[in-house]
mmCIF file with all atom_site columns, C-alpha atoms in Angstrom:
data_model
loop_
_atom_site.group_PDB
_atom_site.id
_atom_site.type_symbol
_atom_site.label_atom_id
_atom_site.label_alt_id
_atom_site.label_comp_id
_atom_site.label_asym_id
_atom_site.label_entity_id
_atom_site.label_seq_id
_atom_site.pdbx_PDB_ins_code
_atom_site.Cartn_x
_atom_site.Cartn_y
_atom_site.Cartn_z
_atom_site.occupancy
_atom_site.B_iso_or_equiv
_atom_site.pdbx_formal_charge
_atom_site.auth_seq_id
_atom_site.auth_comp_id
_atom_site.auth_asym_id
_atom_site.auth_atom_id
_atom_site.pdbx_PDB_model_num
ATOM 1   C CA . MET A 1 1   ? 13.742  -3.637  -5.565  1.00 98.00 ? 30  MET A CA 1
ATOM 2   C CA . ARG A 1 2   ? 14.809  -1.703  -2.784  1.00 98.00 ? 31  ARG A CA 1
ATOM 3   C CA . ILE A 1 3   ? 12.118  -0.253  -0.293  1.00 98.00 ? 32  ILE A CA 1
ATOM 4   C CA . ASN A 1 4   ? 12.936  2.134   2.239   1.00 98.00 ? 33  ASN A CA 1
ATOM 5   C CA . VAL A 1 5   ? 10.629  2.779   5.263   1.00 98.00 ? 34  VAL A CA 1
ATOM 6   C CA . VAL A 1 6   ? 11.444  5.985   7.261   1.00 98.00 ? 35  VAL A CA 1
ATOM 7   C CA . THR A 1 7   ? 9.490   5.554   10.482  1.00 98.00 ? 36  THR A CA 1
ATOM 8   C CA . LEU A 1 8   ? 9.432   5.982   14.305  1.00 98.00 ? 37  LEU A CA 1
ATOM 9   C CA . PHE A 1 9   ? 8.673   2.264   14.755  1.00 98.00 ? 38  PHE A CA 1
ATOM 10  C CA . PRO A 1 10  ? 10.639  -0.106  12.688  1.00 98.00 ? 39  PRO A CA 1
ATOM 11  C CA . ASP A 1 11  ? 9.423   -2.805  14.555  1.00 98.00 ? 40  ASP A CA 1
ATOM 12  C CA . PHE A 1 12  ? 5.993   -2.486  13.478  1.00 98.00 ? 41  PHE A CA 1
ATOM 13  C CA . PHE A 1 13  ? 7.260   -3.603  10.233  1.00 98.00 ? 42  PHE A CA 1
ATOM 14  C CA . ARG A 1 14  ? 9.569   -6.667  11.313  1.00 98.00 ? 43  ARG A CA 1
ATOM 15  C CA . GLY A 1 15  ? 6.706   -9.045  11.909  1.00 98.00 ? 44  GLY A CA 1
ATOM 16  C CA . PRO A 1 16  ? 4.610   -8.662  8.927   1.00 98.00 ? 45  PRO A CA 1
ATOM 17  C CA . LEU A 1 17  ? 7.835   -8.571  6.536   1.00 98.00 ? 46  LEU A CA 1
ATOM 18  C CA . GLY A 1 18  ? 8.849   -11.406 7.738   1.00 98.00 ? 47  GLY A CA 1
ATOM 19  C CA . LEU A 1 19  ? 5.812   -13.392 6.975   1.00 98.00 ? 48  LEU A CA 1
ATOM 20  C CA . SER A 1 20  ? 3.975   -14.760 3.779   1.00 97.00 ? 49  SER A CA 1
ATOM 21  C CA . ILE A 1 21  ? 4.388   -12.988 0.316   1.00 97.00 ? 50  ILE A CA 1
ATOM 22  C CA . PRO A 1 22  ? 6.500   -10.295 1.553   1.00 98.00 ? 51  PRO A CA 1
ATOM 23  C CA . ALA A 1 23  ? 8.952   -12.841 3.167   1.00 98.00 ? 52  ALA A CA 1
ATOM 24  C CA . ARG A 1 24  ? 9.278   -14.834 0.283   1.00 97.00 ? 53  ARG A CA 1
ATOM 25  C CA . ALA A 1 25  ? 9.774   -12.350 -2.210  1.00 98.00 ? 54  ALA A CA 1
ATOM 26  C CA . ALA A 1 26  ? 12.657  -11.046 0.065   1.00 98.00 ? 55  ALA A CA 1
ATOM 27  C CA . ALA A 1 27  ? 14.287  -14.559 0.396   1.00 98.00 ? 56  ALA A CA 1
ATOM 28  C CA . ALA A 1 28  ? 14.070  -14.876 -3.432  1.00 98.00 ? 57  ALA A CA 1
ATOM 29  C CA . GLY A 1 29  ? 15.760  -11.876 -3.820  1.00 98.00 ? 58  GLY A CA 1
ATOM 30  C CA . LEU A 1 30  ? 13.253  -9.600  -5.351  1.00 98.00 ? 59  LEU A CA 1
ATOM 31  C CA . VAL A 1 31  ? 13.056  -7.008  -2.720  1.00 98.00 ? 60  VAL A CA 1
ATOM 32  C CA . ARG A 1 32  ? 15.222  -5.915  -0.047  1.00 98.00 ? 61  ARG A CA 1
ATOM 33  C CA . TYR A 1 33  ? 13.416  -3.906  3.117   1.00 98.00 ? 62  TYR A CA 1
ATOM 34  C CA . ASN A 1 34  ? 15.408  -1.173  4.613   1.00 98.00 ? 63  ASN A CA 1
ATOM 35  C CA . LEU A 1 35  ? 13.656  0.059   8.127   1.00 98.00 ? 64  LEU A CA 1
ATOM 36  C CA . VAL A 1 36  ? 15.345  3.679   9.120   1.00 98.00 ? 65  VAL A CA 1
ATOM 37  C CA . GLN A 1 37  ? 14.712  4.962   12.485  1.00 98.00 ? 66  GLN A CA 1
ATOM 38  C CA . LEU A 1 38  ? 13.712  8.611   12.233  1.00 98.00 ? 67  LEU A CA 1
ATOM 39  C CA . ARG A 1 39  ? 15.096  9.227   15.766  1.00 98.00 ? 68  ARG A CA 1
ATOM 40  C CA . ASP A 1 40  ? 18.664  8.392   14.603  1.00 98.00 ? 69  ASP A CA 1
ATOM 41  C CA . PHE A 1 41  ? 18.510  11.939  12.829  1.00 98.00 ? 70  PHE A CA 1
ATOM 42  C CA . THR A 1 42  ? 17.962  14.273  15.598  1.00 98.00 ? 71  THR A CA 1
ATOM 43  C CA . HIS A 1 43  ? 20.512  16.170  17.267  1.00 96.00 ? 72  HIS A CA 1
ATOM 44  C CA . ASP A 1 44  ? 19.596  16.534  20.971  1.00 96.00 ? 73  ASP A CA 1
ATOM 45  C CA . ARG A 1 45  ? 19.673  14.231  23.691  1.00 97.00 ? 74  ARG A CA 1
ATOM 46  C CA . HIS A 1 46  ? 15.889  13.911  23.868  1.00 97.00 ? 75  HIS A CA 1
ATOM 47  C CA . GLN A 1 47  ? 15.851  12.915  20.231  1.00 98.00 ? 76  GLN A CA 1
ATOM 48  C CA . THR A 1 48  ? 13.011  15.136  19.696  1.00 98.00 ? 77  THR A CA 1
ATOM 49  C CA . VAL A 1 49  ? 10.907  14.450  16.266  1.00 98.00 ? 78  VAL A CA 1
ATOM 50  C CA . ASP A 1 50  ? 8.305   16.848  17.089  1.00 98.00 ? 79  ASP A CA 1
ATOM 51  C CA . ASP A 1 51  ? 7.068   20.636  18.175  1.00 97.00 ? 80  ASP A CA 1
ATOM 52  C CA . LEU A 1 52  ? 4.344   22.916  18.652  1.00 96.00 ? 81  LEU A CA 1
ATOM 53  C CA . PRO A 1 53  ? 2.695   24.184  15.514  1.00 96.00 ? 82  PRO A CA 1
ATOM 54  C CA . TYR A 1 54  ? 2.945   27.809  14.530  1.00 97.00 ? 83  TYR A CA 1
ATOM 55  C CA . GLY A 1 55  ? -0.096  29.997  14.716  1.00 97.00 ? 84  GLY A CA 1
ATOM 56  C CA . GLY A 1 56  ? -1.089  27.774  17.804  1.00 96.00 ? 85  GLY A CA 1
ATOM 57  C CA . GLY A 1 57  ? -3.474  24.922  17.888  1.00 95.00 ? 86  GLY A CA 1
ATOM 58  C CA . ALA A 1 58  ? -4.035  21.606  19.150  1.00 95.00 ? 87  ALA A CA 1
ATOM 59  C CA . GLY A 1 59  ? -1.483  18.841  18.791  1.00 96.00 ? 88  GLY A CA 1
ATOM 60  C CA . MET A 1 60  ? 2.380   18.081  17.676  1.00 97.00 ? 89  MET A CA 1
ATOM 61  C CA . VAL A 1 61  ? 3.698   18.568  14.265  1.00 97.00 ? 90  VAL A CA 1
ATOM 62  C CA . MET A 1 62  ? 6.739   16.528  13.198  1.00 98.00 ? 91  MET A CA 1
ATOM 63  C CA . LYS A 1 63  ? 9.735   18.236  12.365  1.00 98.00 ? 92  LYS A CA 1
ATOM 64  C CA . PRO A 1 64  ? 11.296  18.810  8.720   1.00 98.00 ? 93  PRO A CA 1
ATOM 65  C CA . GLU A 1 65  ? 15.282  18.374  9.609   1.00 98.00 ? 94  GLU A CA 1
ATOM 66  C CA . PRO A 1 66  ? 14.765  14.551  10.835  1.00 98.00 ? 95  PRO A CA 1
ATOM 67  C CA . PHE A 1 67  ? 13.046  13.761  7.383   1.00 98.00 ? 96  PHE A CA 1
ATOM 68  C CA . TRP A 1 68  ? 15.310  15.398  5.443   1.00 98.00 ? 97  TRP A CA 1
ATOM 69  C CA . GLU A 1 69  ? 18.481  13.701  6.948   1.00 98.00 ? 98  GLU A CA 1
ATOM 70  C CA . ALA A 1 70  ? 17.116  10.455  6.706   1.00 98.00 ? 99  ALA A CA 1
ATOM 71  C CA . VAL A 1 71  ? 16.128  10.641  3.348   1.00 98.00 ? 100 VAL A CA 1
ATOM 72  C CA . ALA A 1 72  ? 19.416  12.293  2.398   1.00 98.00 ? 101 ALA A CA 1
ATOM 73  C CA . SER A 1 73  ? 21.209  9.155   4.165   1.00 98.00 ? 102 SER A CA 1
ATOM 74  C CA . LEU A 1 74  ? 19.663  6.850   1.726   1.00 98.00 ? 103 LEU A CA 1
ATOM 75  C CA . ALA A 1 75  ? 20.675  8.778   -1.499  1.00 98.00 ? 104 ALA A CA 1
ATOM 76  C CA . PRO A 1 76  ? 23.833  7.290   -3.154  1.00 96.00 ? 105 PRO A CA 1
ATOM 77  C CA . ASP A 1 77  ? 27.117  8.928   -3.561  1.00 95.00 ? 106 ASP A CA 1
ATOM 78  C CA . GLY A 1 78  ? 26.649  12.575  -5.152  1.00 93.00 ? 107 GLY A CA 1
ATOM 79  C CA . ALA A 1 79  ? 23.057  12.743  -4.760  1.00 95.00 ? 108 ALA A CA 1
ATOM 80  C CA . ASP A 1 80  ? 20.973  14.235  -1.768  1.00 93.00 ? 109 ASP A CA 1
ATOM 81  C CA . ARG A 1 81  ? 17.928  11.846  -2.171  1.00 96.00 ? 110 ARG A CA 1
ATOM 82  C CA . PRO A 1 82  ? 17.463  8.272   -3.111  1.00 97.00 ? 111 PRO A CA 1
ATOM 83  C CA . ASN A 1 83  ? 16.384  7.119   -6.524  1.00 94.00 ? 112 ASN A CA 1
ATOM 84  C CA . GLY A 1 84  ? 12.803  6.611   -7.134  1.00 97.00 ? 113 GLY A CA 1
ATOM 85  C CA . PRO A 1 85  ? 9.530   7.776   -5.577  1.00 98.00 ? 114 PRO A CA 1
ATOM 86  C CA . ILE A 1 86  ? 9.536   9.137   -2.170  1.00 98.00 ? 115 ILE A CA 1
ATOM 87  C CA . LEU A 1 87  ? 5.798   8.378   -0.539  1.00 98.00 ? 116 LEU A CA 1
ATOM 88  C CA . LEU A 1 88  ? 4.490   10.672  2.269   1.00 98.00 ? 117 LEU A CA 1
ATOM 89  C CA . MET A 1 89  ? 1.784   8.729   3.935   1.00 98.00 ? 118 MET A CA 1
ATOM 90  C CA . SER A 1 90  ? -0.681  11.524  4.235   1.00 97.00 ? 119 SER A CA 1
ATOM 91  C CA . ALA A 1 91  ? -4.640  11.922  5.160   1.00 94.00 ? 120 ALA A CA 1
ATOM 92  C CA . ARG A 1 92  ? -4.181  14.882  2.648   1.00 96.00 ? 121 ARG A CA 1
ATOM 93  C CA . GLY A 1 93  ? -2.897  12.345  0.027   1.00 97.00 ? 122 GLY A CA 1
ATOM 94  C CA . ARG A 1 94  ? -4.389  11.144  -3.259  1.00 97.00 ? 123 ARG A CA 1
ATOM 95  C CA . ARG A 1 95  ? -6.106  7.646   -2.695  1.00 97.00 ? 124 ARG A CA 1
ATOM 96  C CA . PHE A 1 96  ? -3.757  4.654   -3.456  1.00 98.00 ? 125 PHE A CA 1
ATOM 97  C CA . THR A 1 97  ? -4.962  2.443   -6.152  1.00 96.00 ? 126 THR A CA 1
ATOM 98  C CA . HIS A 1 98  ? -4.264  -0.867  -7.757  1.00 95.00 ? 127 HIS A CA 1
ATOM 99  C CA . GLU A 1 99  ? -2.903  1.036   -11.002 1.00 95.00 ? 128 GLU A CA 1
ATOM 100 C CA . ASP A 1 100 ? -0.594  2.737   -8.147  1.00 98.00 ? 129 ASP A CA 1
ATOM 101 C CA . ALA A 1 101 ? 0.578   -0.539  -7.167  1.00 97.00 ? 130 ALA A CA 1
ATOM 102 C CA . VAL A 1 102 ? 1.441   -1.683  -10.655 1.00 97.00 ? 131 VAL A CA 1
ATOM 103 C CA . ARG A 1 103 ? 3.320   1.850   -11.419 1.00 98.00 ? 132 ARG A CA 1
ATOM 104 C CA . LEU A 1 104 ? 5.419   1.701   -8.394  1.00 98.00 ? 133 LEU A CA 1
ATOM 105 C CA . SER A 1 105 ? 6.487   -2.132  -8.725  1.00 98.00 ? 134 SER A CA 1
ATOM 106 C CA . LEU A 1 106 ? 7.985   -1.353  -11.838 1.00 98.00 ? 135 LEU A CA 1
ATOM 107 C CA . ARG A 1 107 ? 10.517  1.034   -9.934  1.00 98.00 ? 136 ARG A CA 1
ATOM 108 C CA . GLU A 1 108 ? 14.044  -0.094  -8.656  1.00 98.00 ? 137 GLU A CA 1
ATOM 109 C CA . GLU A 1 109 ? 13.392  1.727   -5.164  1.00 98.00 ? 138 GLU A CA 1
ATOM 110 C CA . LEU A 1 110 ? 10.625  3.007   -3.218  1.00 98.00 ? 139 LEU A CA 1
ATOM 111 C CA . THR A 1 111 ? 11.073  5.367   0.083   1.00 98.00 ? 140 THR A CA 1
ATOM 112 C CA . PHE A 1 112 ? 7.952   5.483   2.323   1.00 98.00 ? 141 PHE A CA 1
ATOM 113 C CA . LEU A 1 113 ? 7.617   8.464   5.120   1.00 98.00 ? 142 LEU A CA 1
ATOM 114 C CA . CYS A 1 114 ? 5.660   7.460   7.818   1.00 98.00 ? 143 CYS A CA 1
ATOM 115 C CA . GLY A 1 115 ? 4.239   10.610  10.193  1.00 97.00 ? 144 GLY A CA 1
ATOM 116 C CA . HIS A 1 116 ? 2.930   10.305  13.304  1.00 94.00 ? 145 HIS A CA 1
ATOM 117 C CA . TYR A 1 117 ? 1.175   12.919  15.893  1.00 92.00 ? 146 TYR A CA 1
ATOM 118 C CA . LYS A 1 118 ? -1.187  15.426  14.362  1.00 92.00 ? 147 LYS A CA 1
ATOM 119 C CA . ASP A 1 119 ? 0.974   16.118  11.218  1.00 96.00 ? 148 ASP A CA 1
ATOM 120 C CA . VAL A 1 120 ? 3.997   16.444  9.453   1.00 98.00 ? 149 VAL A CA 1
ATOM 121 C CA . ASP A 1 121 ? 5.628   20.234  8.688   1.00 98.00 ? 150 ASP A CA 1
ATOM 122 C CA . HIS A 1 122 ? 4.184   20.677  5.043   1.00 98.00 ? 151 HIS A CA 1
ATOM 123 C CA . ARG A 1 123 ? 7.497   21.545  3.806   1.00 98.00 ? 152 ARG A CA 1
ATOM 124 C CA . VAL A 1 124 ? 8.274   17.672  3.586   1.00 98.00 ? 153 VAL A CA 1
ATOM 125 C CA . ALA A 1 125 ? 5.051   17.414  1.714   1.00 97.00 ? 154 ALA A CA 1
ATOM 126 C CA . GLU A 1 126 ? 5.723   20.064  -0.884  1.00 98.00 ? 155 GLU A CA 1
ATOM 127 C CA . HIS A 1 127 ? 9.584   19.974  -1.336  1.00 98.00 ? 156 HIS A CA 1
ATOM 128 C CA . LEU A 1 128 ? 10.834  16.419  0.134   1.00 98.00 ? 157 LEU A CA 1
ATOM 129 C CA . ALA A 1 129 ? 8.415   13.891  -1.060  1.00 98.00 ? 158 ALA A CA 1
ATOM 130 C CA . THR A 1 130 ? 7.227   13.350  -4.482  1.00 98.00 ? 159 THR A CA 1
ATOM 131 C CA . GLU A 1 131 ? 3.774   12.240  -3.505  1.00 98.00 ? 160 GLU A CA 1
ATOM 132 C CA . GLU A 1 132 ? 1.453   12.200  -0.906  1.00 98.00 ? 161 GLU A CA 1
ATOM 133 C CA . LEU A 1 133 ? -0.841  8.945   -0.906  1.00 98.00 ? 162 LEU A CA 1
ATOM 134 C CA . SER A 1 134 ? -3.740  7.937   1.430   1.00 98.00 ? 163 SER A CA 1
ATOM 135 C CA . LEU A 1 135 ? -5.712  4.654   2.072   1.00 97.00 ? 164 LEU A CA 1
ATOM 136 C CA . GLY A 1 136 ? -9.206  6.275   2.200   1.00 95.00 ? 165 GLY A CA 1
ATOM 137 C CA . ASP A 1 137 ? -10.976 8.898   3.883   1.00 95.00 ? 166 ASP A CA 1
ATOM 138 C CA . PHE A 1 138 ? -10.135 8.402   7.450   1.00 94.00 ? 167 PHE A CA 1
ATOM 139 C CA . VAL A 1 139 ? -7.471  9.141   9.599   1.00 94.00 ? 168 VAL A CA 1
ATOM 140 C CA . LEU A 1 140 ? -4.840  6.412   11.315  1.00 96.00 ? 169 LEU A CA 1
ATOM 141 C CA . SER A 1 141 ? -2.460  7.014   14.135  1.00 95.00 ? 170 SER A CA 1
ATOM 142 C CA . GLY A 1 142 ? 0.428   6.991   12.026  1.00 97.00 ? 171 GLY A CA 1
ATOM 143 C CA . GLY A 1 143 ? 1.644   6.411   8.532   1.00 98.00 ? 172 GLY A CA 1
ATOM 144 C CA . GLU A 1 144 ? 2.893   2.805   9.372   1.00 98.00 ? 173 GLU A CA 1
ATOM 145 C CA . ILE A 1 145 ? -0.351  0.983   8.562   1.00 98.00 ? 174 ILE A CA 1
ATOM 146 C CA . PRO A 1 146 ? -1.034  2.662   5.091   1.00 98.00 ? 175 PRO A CA 1
ATOM 147 C CA . ALA A 1 147 ? 3.038   2.411   4.260   1.00 98.00 ? 176 ALA A CA 1
ATOM 148 C CA . LEU A 1 148 ? 2.807   -1.337  5.239   1.00 98.00 ? 177 LEU A CA 1
ATOM 149 C CA . ALA A 1 149 ? -0.556  -2.007  3.295   1.00 98.00 ? 178 ALA A CA 1
ATOM 150 C CA . MET A 1 150 ? 0.776   -0.315  -0.218  1.00 98.00 ? 179 MET A CA 1
ATOM 151 C CA . LEU A 1 151 ? 4.048   -2.122  0.394   1.00 98.00 ? 180 LEU A CA 1
ATOM 152 C CA . ASP A 1 152 ? 2.237   -5.246  0.441   1.00 98.00 ? 181 ASP A CA 1
ATOM 153 C CA . ALA A 1 153 ? 0.083   -4.353  -2.644  1.00 98.00 ? 182 ALA A CA 1
ATOM 154 C CA . VAL A 1 154 ? 3.349   -3.454  -4.489  1.00 98.00 ? 183 VAL A CA 1
ATOM 155 C CA . VAL A 1 155 ? 5.596   -6.362  -3.684  1.00 98.00 ? 184 VAL A CA 1
ATOM 156 C CA . ARG A 1 156 ? 2.944   -9.305  -4.471  1.00 97.00 ? 185 ARG A CA 1
ATOM 157 C CA . LEU A 1 157 ? 3.090   -7.962  -8.037  1.00 97.00 ? 186 LEU A CA 1
ATOM 158 C CA . LEU A 1 158 ? 6.947   -8.194  -8.534  1.00 97.00 ? 187 LEU A CA 1
ATOM 159 C CA . PRO A 1 159 ? 7.368   -10.921 -10.943 1.00 95.00 ? 188 PRO A CA 1
ATOM 160 C CA . GLY A 1 160 ? 7.931   -14.264 -9.230  1.00 95.00 ? 189 GLY A CA 1
ATOM 161 C CA . ALA A 1 161 ? 6.570   -13.072 -5.703  1.00 96.00 ? 190 ALA A CA 1
ATOM 162 C CA . ILE A 1 162 ? 3.227   -14.896 -6.122  1.00 90.00 ? 191 ILE A CA 1
ATOM 163 C CA . SER A 1 163 ? 3.672   -18.598 -7.926  1.00 72.00 ? 192 SER A CA 1
ATOM 164 C CA . ASP A 1 164 ? 0.294   -18.618 -9.135  1.00 57.00 ? 193 ASP A CA 1
ATOM 165 C CA . HIS A 1 165 ? -0.189  -15.444 -11.567 1.00 51.00 ? 194 HIS A CA 1
ATOM 166 C CA . GLU A 1 166 ? -3.699  -16.492 -12.781 1.00 49.00 ? 195 GLU A CA 1
ATOM 167 C CA . SER A 1 167 ? -4.818  -15.975 -9.158  1.00 52.00 ? 196 SER A CA 1
ATOM 168 C CA . ALA A 1 168 ? -3.442  -12.533 -8.823  1.00 52.00 ? 197 ALA A CA 1
ATOM 169 C CA . SER A 1 169 ? -4.967  -11.654 -12.029 1.00 51.00 ? 198 SER A CA 1
ATOM 170 C CA . THR A 1 170 ? -8.409  -12.582 -11.126 1.00 51.00 ? 199 THR A CA 1
ATOM 171 C CA . ASP A 1 171 ? -8.329  -10.365 -7.803  1.00 54.00 ? 200 ASP A CA 1
ATOM 172 C CA . SER A 1 172 ? -10.735 -7.379  -7.161  1.00 50.00 ? 201 SER A CA 1
ATOM 173 C CA . HIS A 1 173 ? -9.284  -4.400  -8.974  1.00 49.00 ? 202 HIS A CA 1
ATOM 174 C CA . TYR A 1 174 ? -6.603  -6.180  -11.149 1.00 54.00 ? 203 TYR A CA 1
ATOM 175 C CA . ASP A 1 175 ? -8.375  -5.234  -14.302 1.00 63.00 ? 204 ASP A CA 1
ATOM 176 C CA . GLY A 1 176 ? -11.325 -3.042  -13.145 1.00 70.00 ? 205 GLY A CA 1
ATOM 177 C CA . PRO A 1 177 ? -14.407 -4.798  -11.447 1.00 87.00 ? 206 PRO A CA 1
ATOM 178 C CA . LEU A 1 178 ? -14.703 -6.681  -8.186  1.00 93.00 ? 207 LEU A CA 1
ATOM 179 C CA . SER A 1 179 ? -13.753 -10.469 -8.671  1.00 92.00 ? 208 SER A CA 1
ATOM 180 C CA . ALA A 1 180 ? -16.651 -13.315 -8.617  1.00 94.00 ? 209 ALA A CA 1
ATOM 181 C CA . PRO A 1 181 ? -17.245 -14.787 -5.496  1.00 95.00 ? 210 PRO A CA 1
ATOM 182 C CA . SER A 1 182 ? -15.277 -18.201 -4.659  1.00 96.00 ? 211 SER A CA 1
ATOM 183 C CA . TYR A 1 183 ? -16.159 -21.395 -2.836  1.00 97.00 ? 212 TYR A CA 1
ATOM 184 C CA . THR A 1 184 ? -14.305 -24.355 -1.986  1.00 96.00 ? 213 THR A CA 1
ATOM 185 C CA . ARG A 1 185 ? -15.191 -27.779 -0.559  1.00 96.00 ? 214 ARG A CA 1
ATOM 186 C CA . PRO A 1 186 ? -17.402 -29.081 1.159   1.00 97.00 ? 215 PRO A CA 1
ATOM 187 C CA . ALA A 1 187 ? -20.191 -28.612 -1.368  1.00 96.00 ? 216 ALA A CA 1
ATOM 188 C CA . GLU A 1 188 ? -22.810 -28.198 1.395   1.00 97.00 ? 217 GLU A CA 1
ATOM 189 C CA . TYR A 1 189 ? -22.122 -26.830 4.919   1.00 97.00 ? 218 TYR A CA 1
ATOM 190 C CA . ARG A 1 190 ? -24.941 -26.083 7.323   1.00 97.00 ? 219 ARG A CA 1
ATOM 191 C CA . GLY A 1 191 ? -27.566 -26.503 4.432   1.00 97.00 ? 220 GLY A CA 1
ATOM 192 C CA . LEU A 1 192 ? -25.738 -23.919 2.383   1.00 97.00 ? 221 LEU A CA 1
ATOM 193 C CA . THR A 1 193 ? -24.834 -25.101 -0.798  1.00 97.00 ? 222 THR A CA 1
ATOM 194 C CA . VAL A 1 194 ? -22.183 -23.979 -3.416  1.00 97.00 ? 223 VAL A CA 1
ATOM 195 C CA . PRO A 1 195 ? -23.970 -22.766 -6.950  1.00 97.00 ? 224 PRO A CA 1
ATOM 196 C CA . GLY A 1 196 ? -24.632 -26.045 -9.174  1.00 97.00 ? 225 GLY A CA 1
ATOM 197 C CA . ILE A 1 197 ? -22.965 -24.343 -12.396 1.00 97.00 ? 226 ILE A CA 1
ATOM 198 C CA . LEU A 1 198 ? -19.241 -24.433 -10.234 1.00 97.00 ? 227 LEU A CA 1
ATOM 199 C CA . LEU A 1 199 ? -19.657 -28.487 -9.914  1.00 97.00 ? 228 LEU A CA 1
ATOM 200 C CA . SER A 1 200 ? -20.732 -28.652 -13.304 1.00 97.00 ? 229 SER A CA 1
ATOM 201 C CA . GLY A 1 201 ? -17.312 -29.196 -14.834 1.00 97.00 ? 230 GLY A CA 1
ATOM 202 C CA . ASP A 1 202 ? -18.244 -27.175 -18.038 1.00 98.00 ? 231 ASP A CA 1
ATOM 203 C CA . HIS A 1 203 ? -15.641 -24.699 -17.918 1.00 97.00 ? 232 HIS A CA 1
ATOM 204 C CA . ALA A 1 204 ? -17.127 -22.472 -20.457 1.00 97.00 ? 233 ALA A CA 1
ATOM 205 C CA . LYS A 1 205 ? -20.554 -21.771 -18.558 1.00 98.00 ? 234 LYS A CA 1
ATOM 206 C CA . ILE A 1 206 ? -18.114 -21.487 -15.525 1.00 97.00 ? 235 ILE A CA 1
ATOM 207 C CA . ALA A 1 207 ? -16.260 -18.454 -16.951 1.00 96.00 ? 236 ALA A CA 1
ATOM 208 C CA . ALA A 1 208 ? -19.736 -16.975 -18.042 1.00 97.00 ? 237 ALA A CA 1
ATOM 209 C CA . TRP A 1 209 ? -21.063 -17.173 -14.704 1.00 97.00 ? 238 TRP A CA 1
ATOM 210 C CA . ARG A 1 210 ? -18.002 -15.733 -12.886 1.00 96.00 ? 239 ARG A CA 1
ATOM 211 C CA . ARG A 1 211 ? -17.876 -12.668 -15.462 1.00 95.00 ? 240 ARG A CA 1
ATOM 212 C CA . GLU A 1 212 ? -21.881 -12.154 -14.663 1.00 97.00 ? 241 GLU A CA 1
ATOM 213 C CA . GLN A 1 213 ? -21.172 -12.446 -10.996 1.00 97.00 ? 242 GLN A CA 1
ATOM 214 C CA . ALA A 1 214 ? -18.291 -9.781  -11.084 1.00 94.00 ? 243 ALA A CA 1
ATOM 215 C CA . GLU A 1 215 ? -20.414 -7.408  -12.716 1.00 94.00 ? 244 GLU A CA 1
ATOM 216 C CA . ARG A 1 216 ? -23.493 -7.926  -10.508 1.00 96.00 ? 245 ARG A CA 1
ATOM 217 C CA . LEU A 1 217 ? -20.993 -7.456  -7.263  1.00 96.00 ? 246 LEU A CA 1
ATOM 218 C CA . THR A 1 218 ? -19.529 -4.537  -8.886  1.00 95.00 ? 247 THR A CA 1
ATOM 219 C CA . ARG A 1 219 ? -22.670 -2.748  -9.771  1.00 96.00 ? 248 ARG A CA 1
ATOM 220 C CA . GLU A 1 220 ? -24.079 -3.432  -6.395  1.00 96.00 ? 249 GLU A CA 1
ATOM 221 C CA . ARG A 1 221 ? -21.375 -2.328  -4.349  1.00 95.00 ? 250 ARG A CA 1
ATOM 222 C CA . ARG A 1 222 ? -18.854 -0.262  -6.445  1.00 93.00 ? 251 ARG A CA 1
ATOM 223 C CA . PRO A 1 223 ? -20.667 0.862   -9.782  1.00 94.00 ? 252 PRO A CA 1
ATOM 224 C CA . GLU A 1 224 ? -17.898 3.734   -10.181 1.00 91.00 ? 253 GLU A CA 1
ATOM 225 C CA . LEU A 1 225 ? -15.506 1.227   -11.128 1.00 89.00 ? 254 LEU A CA 1
ATOM 226 C CA . LEU A 1 226 ? -17.864 0.338   -14.256 1.00 87.00 ? 255 LEU A CA 1
ATOM 227 C CA . LEU A 1 227 ? -17.884 3.849   -15.112 1.00 84.00 ? 256 LEU A CA 1
ATOM 228 C CA . GLU A 1 228 ? -13.844 4.189   -14.503 1.00 77.00 ? 257 GLU A CA 1
ATOM 229 C CA . HIS A 1 229 ? -13.544 0.973   -16.811 1.00 66.00 ? 258 HIS A CA 1
ATOM 230 C CA . PRO A 1 230 ? -16.286 1.069   -19.384 1.00 63.00 ? 259 PRO A CA 1
ATOM 231 C CA . ASP A 1 231 ? -14.908 -2.025  -21.240 1.00 65.00 ? 260 ASP A CA 1
ATOM 232 C CA . HIS A 1 232 ? -16.494 -4.012  -18.419 1.00 52.00 ? 261 HIS A CA 1
ATOM 233 C CA . GLU A 1 233 ? -20.061 -2.620  -18.851 1.00 56.00 ? 262 GLU A CA 1
#
């Protein structure tokens, strides 16, 4: 897989992509990261990427031309855009989910567009990006944090990125509900003890306990997940 990230701040990504699962996946040849500096696609001496909004109002809007040219630079010969989804990070976007991570992990190339300032010219959203995605109902300073979070969610699903597939398959949201709570040694700490069932060695009872706890936590904290996945009711 090739992952392109178009951003004003390529350095934001270099540290995280050099650590943990994203780094191991790259070292194993599962993914290649391509960080694209948006200012390289401006044509004035100030490398201007934003301007005042038409119609007035507060804040600055990112110009369409640098995004279009940056994306075109990633296209194969004879094309005007790269293969695969072009994802604009946007507070207006649909909320990113685990299902999106699974879907995107099956593609050979992804391109993330990171905005900044007040907004991005809407022509980028309507005619250049193939999807607008959001982390949630809040506003961040730019698209870098959402892009990094989504990138990580996708890369860890690539076959071979995680050595222990069972660990990933029991994560929250992997198959609908939240995951059961986890405990490790010591069995007692500051008077707080691990549930006895986990120390029993009875794997059938442990599995049943985990299913019950997962359902309990999901009902308490995210009941809508049970409605979205009625097979876990």
